[in-house]
XYZ file of N, CA and C in Angstrom:
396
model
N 200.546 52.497 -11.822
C 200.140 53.659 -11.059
C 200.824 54.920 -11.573
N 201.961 54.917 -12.066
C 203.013 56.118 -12.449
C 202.302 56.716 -13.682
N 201.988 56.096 -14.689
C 201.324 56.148 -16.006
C 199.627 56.686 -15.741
N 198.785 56.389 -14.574
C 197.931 56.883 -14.022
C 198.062 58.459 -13.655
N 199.449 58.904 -12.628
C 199.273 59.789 -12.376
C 200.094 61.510 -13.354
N 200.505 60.260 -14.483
C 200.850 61.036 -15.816
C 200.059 61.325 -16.427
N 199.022 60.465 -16.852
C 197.426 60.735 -17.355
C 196.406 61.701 -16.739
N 196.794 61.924 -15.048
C 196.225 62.797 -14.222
C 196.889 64.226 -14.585
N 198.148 64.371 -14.649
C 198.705 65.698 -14.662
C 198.602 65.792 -16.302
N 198.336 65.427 -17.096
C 198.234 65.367 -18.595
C 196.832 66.396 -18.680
N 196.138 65.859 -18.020
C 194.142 65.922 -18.292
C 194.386 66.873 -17.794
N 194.895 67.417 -16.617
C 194.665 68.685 -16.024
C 195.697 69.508 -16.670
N 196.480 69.502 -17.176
C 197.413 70.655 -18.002
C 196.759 70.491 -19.063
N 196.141 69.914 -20.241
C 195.109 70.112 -21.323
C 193.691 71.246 -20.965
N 193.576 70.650 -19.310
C 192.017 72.062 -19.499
C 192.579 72.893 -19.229
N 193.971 73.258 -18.468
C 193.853 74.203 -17.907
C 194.877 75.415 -19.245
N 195.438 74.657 -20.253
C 195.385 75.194 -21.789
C 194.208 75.422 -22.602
N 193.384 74.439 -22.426
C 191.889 74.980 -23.022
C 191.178 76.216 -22.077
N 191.244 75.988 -21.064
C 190.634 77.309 -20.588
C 191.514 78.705 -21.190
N 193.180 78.175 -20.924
C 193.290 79.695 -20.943
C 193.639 80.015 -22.575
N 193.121 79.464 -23.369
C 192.767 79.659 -24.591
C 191.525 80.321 -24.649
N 190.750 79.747 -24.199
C 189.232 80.483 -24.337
C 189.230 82.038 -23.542
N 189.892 82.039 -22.733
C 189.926 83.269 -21.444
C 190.856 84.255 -22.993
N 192.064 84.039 -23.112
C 192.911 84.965 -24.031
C 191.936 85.079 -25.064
N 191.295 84.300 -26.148
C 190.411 84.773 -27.039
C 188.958 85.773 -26.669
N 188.237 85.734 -25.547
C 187.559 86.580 -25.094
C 188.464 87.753 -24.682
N 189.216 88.004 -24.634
C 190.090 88.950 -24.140
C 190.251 89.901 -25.769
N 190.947 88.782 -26.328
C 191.274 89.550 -27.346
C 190.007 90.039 -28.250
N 189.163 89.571 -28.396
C 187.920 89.955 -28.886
C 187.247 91.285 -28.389
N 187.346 91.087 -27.015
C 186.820 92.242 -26.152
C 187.883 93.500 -26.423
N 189.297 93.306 -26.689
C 190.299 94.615 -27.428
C 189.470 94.753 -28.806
N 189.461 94.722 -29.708
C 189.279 94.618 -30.211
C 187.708 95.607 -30.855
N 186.639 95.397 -29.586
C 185.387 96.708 -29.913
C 186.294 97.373 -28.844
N 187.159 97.180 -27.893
C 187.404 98.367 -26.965
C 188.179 99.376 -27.864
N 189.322 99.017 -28.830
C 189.837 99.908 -29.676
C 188.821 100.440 -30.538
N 187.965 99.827 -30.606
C 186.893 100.212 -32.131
C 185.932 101.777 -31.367
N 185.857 101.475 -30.298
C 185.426 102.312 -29.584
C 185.603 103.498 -28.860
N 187.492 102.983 -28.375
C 188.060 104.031 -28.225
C 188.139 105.323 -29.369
N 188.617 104.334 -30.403
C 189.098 105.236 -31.914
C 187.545 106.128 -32.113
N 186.753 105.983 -31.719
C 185.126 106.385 -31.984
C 185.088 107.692 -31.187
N 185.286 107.082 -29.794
C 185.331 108.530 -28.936
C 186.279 109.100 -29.148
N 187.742 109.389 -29.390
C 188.459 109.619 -29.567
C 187.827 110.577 -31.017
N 187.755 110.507 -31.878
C 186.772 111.187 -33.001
C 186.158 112.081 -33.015
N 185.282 111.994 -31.587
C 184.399 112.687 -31.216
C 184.284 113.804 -30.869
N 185.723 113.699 -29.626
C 186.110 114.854 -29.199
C 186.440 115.780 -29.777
N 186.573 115.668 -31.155
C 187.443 116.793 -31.954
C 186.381 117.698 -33.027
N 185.592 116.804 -32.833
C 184.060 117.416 -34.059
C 183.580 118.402 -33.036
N 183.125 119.916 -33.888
C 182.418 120.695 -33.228
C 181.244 120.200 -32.551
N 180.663 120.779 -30.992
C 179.819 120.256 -30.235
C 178.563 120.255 -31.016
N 178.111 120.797 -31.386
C 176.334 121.214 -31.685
C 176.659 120.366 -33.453
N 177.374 120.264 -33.997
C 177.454 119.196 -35.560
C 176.638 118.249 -35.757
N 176.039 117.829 -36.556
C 175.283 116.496 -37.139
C 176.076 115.483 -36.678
N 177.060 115.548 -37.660
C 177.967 114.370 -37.373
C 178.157 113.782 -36.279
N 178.648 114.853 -35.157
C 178.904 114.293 -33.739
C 177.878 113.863 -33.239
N 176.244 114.246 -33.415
C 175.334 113.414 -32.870
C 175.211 112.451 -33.542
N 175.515 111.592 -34.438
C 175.436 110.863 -35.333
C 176.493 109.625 -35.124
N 177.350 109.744 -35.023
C 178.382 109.686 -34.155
C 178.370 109.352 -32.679
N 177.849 109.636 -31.945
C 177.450 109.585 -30.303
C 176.637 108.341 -30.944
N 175.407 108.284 -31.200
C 174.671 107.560 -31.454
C 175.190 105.967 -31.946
N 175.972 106.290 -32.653
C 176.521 104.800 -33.500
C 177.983 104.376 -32.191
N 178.598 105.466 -31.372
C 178.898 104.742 -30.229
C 178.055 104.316 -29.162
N 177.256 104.530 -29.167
C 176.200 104.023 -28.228
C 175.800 102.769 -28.753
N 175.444 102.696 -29.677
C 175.172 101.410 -30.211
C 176.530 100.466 -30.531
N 178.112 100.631 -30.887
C 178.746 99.455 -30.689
C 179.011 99.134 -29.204
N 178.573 100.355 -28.363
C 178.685 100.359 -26.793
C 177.538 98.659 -26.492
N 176.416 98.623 -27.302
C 175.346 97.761 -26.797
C 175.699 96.745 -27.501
N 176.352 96.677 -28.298
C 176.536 95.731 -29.045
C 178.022 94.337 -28.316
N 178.817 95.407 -27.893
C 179.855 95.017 -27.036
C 179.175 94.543 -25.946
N 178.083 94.796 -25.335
C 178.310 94.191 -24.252
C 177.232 92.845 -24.451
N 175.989 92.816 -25.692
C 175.515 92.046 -25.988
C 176.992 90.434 -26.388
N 178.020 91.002 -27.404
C 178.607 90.134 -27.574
C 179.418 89.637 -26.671
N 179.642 90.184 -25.599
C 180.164 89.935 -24.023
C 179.267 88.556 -23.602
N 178.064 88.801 -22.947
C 177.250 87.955 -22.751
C 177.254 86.500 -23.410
N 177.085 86.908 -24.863
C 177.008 85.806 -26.075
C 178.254 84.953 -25.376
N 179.467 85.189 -25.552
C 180.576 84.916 -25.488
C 180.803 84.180 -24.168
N 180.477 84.993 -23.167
C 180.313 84.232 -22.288
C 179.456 82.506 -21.934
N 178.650 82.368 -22.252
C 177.525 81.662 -22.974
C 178.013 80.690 -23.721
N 178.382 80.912 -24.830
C 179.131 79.991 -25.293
C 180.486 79.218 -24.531
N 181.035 80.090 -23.794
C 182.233 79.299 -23.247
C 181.620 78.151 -22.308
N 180.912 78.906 -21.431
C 180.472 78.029 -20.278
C 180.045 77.001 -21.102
N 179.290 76.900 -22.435
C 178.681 75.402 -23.090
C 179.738 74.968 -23.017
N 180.754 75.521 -23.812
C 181.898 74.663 -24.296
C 182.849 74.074 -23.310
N 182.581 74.708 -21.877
C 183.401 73.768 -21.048
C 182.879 73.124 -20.186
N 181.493 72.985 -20.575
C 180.495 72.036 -20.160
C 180.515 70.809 -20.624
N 180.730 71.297 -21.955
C 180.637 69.780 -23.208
C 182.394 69.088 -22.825
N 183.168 69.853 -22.506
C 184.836 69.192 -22.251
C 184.633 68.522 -21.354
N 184.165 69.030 -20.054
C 184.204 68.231 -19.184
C 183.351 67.048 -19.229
N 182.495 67.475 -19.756
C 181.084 65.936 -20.113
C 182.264 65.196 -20.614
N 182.597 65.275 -22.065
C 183.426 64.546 -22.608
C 184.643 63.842 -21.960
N 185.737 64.557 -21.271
C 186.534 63.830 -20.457
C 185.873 62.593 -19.423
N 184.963 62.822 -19.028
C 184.304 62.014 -17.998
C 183.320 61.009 -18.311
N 183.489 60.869 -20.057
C 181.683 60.069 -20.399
C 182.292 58.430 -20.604
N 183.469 58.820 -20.936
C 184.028 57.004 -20.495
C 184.069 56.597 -19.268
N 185.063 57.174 -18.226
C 185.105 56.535 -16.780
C 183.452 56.606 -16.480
N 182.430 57.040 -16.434
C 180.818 57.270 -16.509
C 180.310 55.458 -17.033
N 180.954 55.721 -18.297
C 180.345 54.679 -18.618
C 181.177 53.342 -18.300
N 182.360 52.889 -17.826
C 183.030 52.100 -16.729
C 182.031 51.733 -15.751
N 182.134 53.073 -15.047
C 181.548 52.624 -13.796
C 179.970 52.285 -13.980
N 179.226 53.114 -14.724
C 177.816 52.442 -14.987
C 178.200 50.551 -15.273
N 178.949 50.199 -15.709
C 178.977 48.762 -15.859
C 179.438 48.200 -14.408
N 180.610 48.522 -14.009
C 180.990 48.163 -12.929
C 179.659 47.883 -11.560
N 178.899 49.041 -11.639
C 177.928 49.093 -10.401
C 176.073 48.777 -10.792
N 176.332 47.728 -12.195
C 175.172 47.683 -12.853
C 174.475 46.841 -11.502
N 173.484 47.399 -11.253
C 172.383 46.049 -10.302
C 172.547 47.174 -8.712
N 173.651 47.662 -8.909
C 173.291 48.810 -7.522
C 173.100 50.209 -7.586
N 173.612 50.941 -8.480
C 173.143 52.298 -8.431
C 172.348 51.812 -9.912
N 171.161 52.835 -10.020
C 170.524 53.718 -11.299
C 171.557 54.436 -11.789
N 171.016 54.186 -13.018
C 171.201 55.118 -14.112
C 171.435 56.656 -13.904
N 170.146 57.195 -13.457
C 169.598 58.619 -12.723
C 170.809 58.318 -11.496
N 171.090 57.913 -10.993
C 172.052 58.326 -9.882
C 173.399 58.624 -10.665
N 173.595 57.654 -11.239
C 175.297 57.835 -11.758
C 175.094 59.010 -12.414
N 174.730 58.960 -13.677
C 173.985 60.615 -13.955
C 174.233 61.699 -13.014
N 172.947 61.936 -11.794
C 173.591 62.850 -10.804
C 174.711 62.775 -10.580
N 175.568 62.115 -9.945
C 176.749 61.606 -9.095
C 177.860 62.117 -10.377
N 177.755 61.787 -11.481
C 178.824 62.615 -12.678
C 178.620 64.095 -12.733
N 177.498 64.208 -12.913
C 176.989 65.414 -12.848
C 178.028 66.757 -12.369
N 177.131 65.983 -10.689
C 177.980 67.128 -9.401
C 179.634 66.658 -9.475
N 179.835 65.613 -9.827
C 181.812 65.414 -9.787
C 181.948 66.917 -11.398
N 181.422 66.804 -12.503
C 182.001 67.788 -13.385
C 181.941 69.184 -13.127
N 180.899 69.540 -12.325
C 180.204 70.709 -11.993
C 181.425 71.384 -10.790
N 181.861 70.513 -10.005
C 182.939 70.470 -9.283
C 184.172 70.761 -9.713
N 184.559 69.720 -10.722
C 185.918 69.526 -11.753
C 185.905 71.031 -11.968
N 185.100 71.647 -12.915
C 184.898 72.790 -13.842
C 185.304 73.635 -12.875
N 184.863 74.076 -11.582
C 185.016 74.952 -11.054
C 186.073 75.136 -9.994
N 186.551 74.120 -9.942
C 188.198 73.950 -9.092
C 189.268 74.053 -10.515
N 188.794 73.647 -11.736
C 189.573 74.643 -12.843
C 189.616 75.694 -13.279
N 188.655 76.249 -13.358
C 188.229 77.208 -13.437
C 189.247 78.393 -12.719
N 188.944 78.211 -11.589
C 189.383 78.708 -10.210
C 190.625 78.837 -10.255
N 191.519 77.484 -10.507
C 192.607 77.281 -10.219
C 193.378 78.244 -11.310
N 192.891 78.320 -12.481
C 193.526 78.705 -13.453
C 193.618 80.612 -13.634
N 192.350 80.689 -13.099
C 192.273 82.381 -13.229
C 193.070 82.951 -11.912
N 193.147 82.153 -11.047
C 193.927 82.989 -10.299
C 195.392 82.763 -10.249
């Protein structure tokens, strides 16, 4: 049982390092057009108003402006897969345990569901736990 609940606090200090790996790399990514952007406006201010340049300029911040928030999204997107696929993964052995264990009484389609809503759960009591 001791070795059980070492394996328990193990699994949960691994996601809750994988999450905040993924959380600090979106972070730092997101510095990253925020400086690119700052340094842009920052630029801006100093070019005469009515100039080519500065409309030229406005324009190409507007566009890493769309671009930032397109790669926001992306990013987002990808994480949620990726801690979709962790948690699948942590859970596709005990899954497949118990599919043997309860062969002749639950379906397939149930255990399925029934993993399902337990990861969907998992994810978001980590999730949770970790950002705040």
């Amino acid at each position: 049982m001791n070795s059980l609940n070492e394996f328990e606090r193990y699994i949960k200090e691994a996601r809750k390092k994988y999450l905040n790996l993924e959380l600090e790399t979106v972070k730092n990514i997101k510095n990253i057009f925020a400086r690119v952007t700052n340094r842009l406006r920052e630029y801006l201010y100093i070019l005469p108003e009515e100039s080519l340049q500065k409309k030229y300029y406005n324009e190409l911040l507007a566009y890493i402006e769309r671009l930032t928030s397109e790669l926001n999204d992306e990013l987002l997107r990808q994480i949620a897969q990726g801690r979709n696929l962790a948690v699948k993964t942590f859970t596709e052995h005990t899954k497949n345990i118990f599919s043997e264990i309860t062969k002749g009484i639950w379906s397939n389609t149930d255990i399925e569901a029934m993993f399902t809503a337990i990861n969907e759960r998992a994810l978001l009591a980590v999730t949770t736990r970790t950002k705040a």
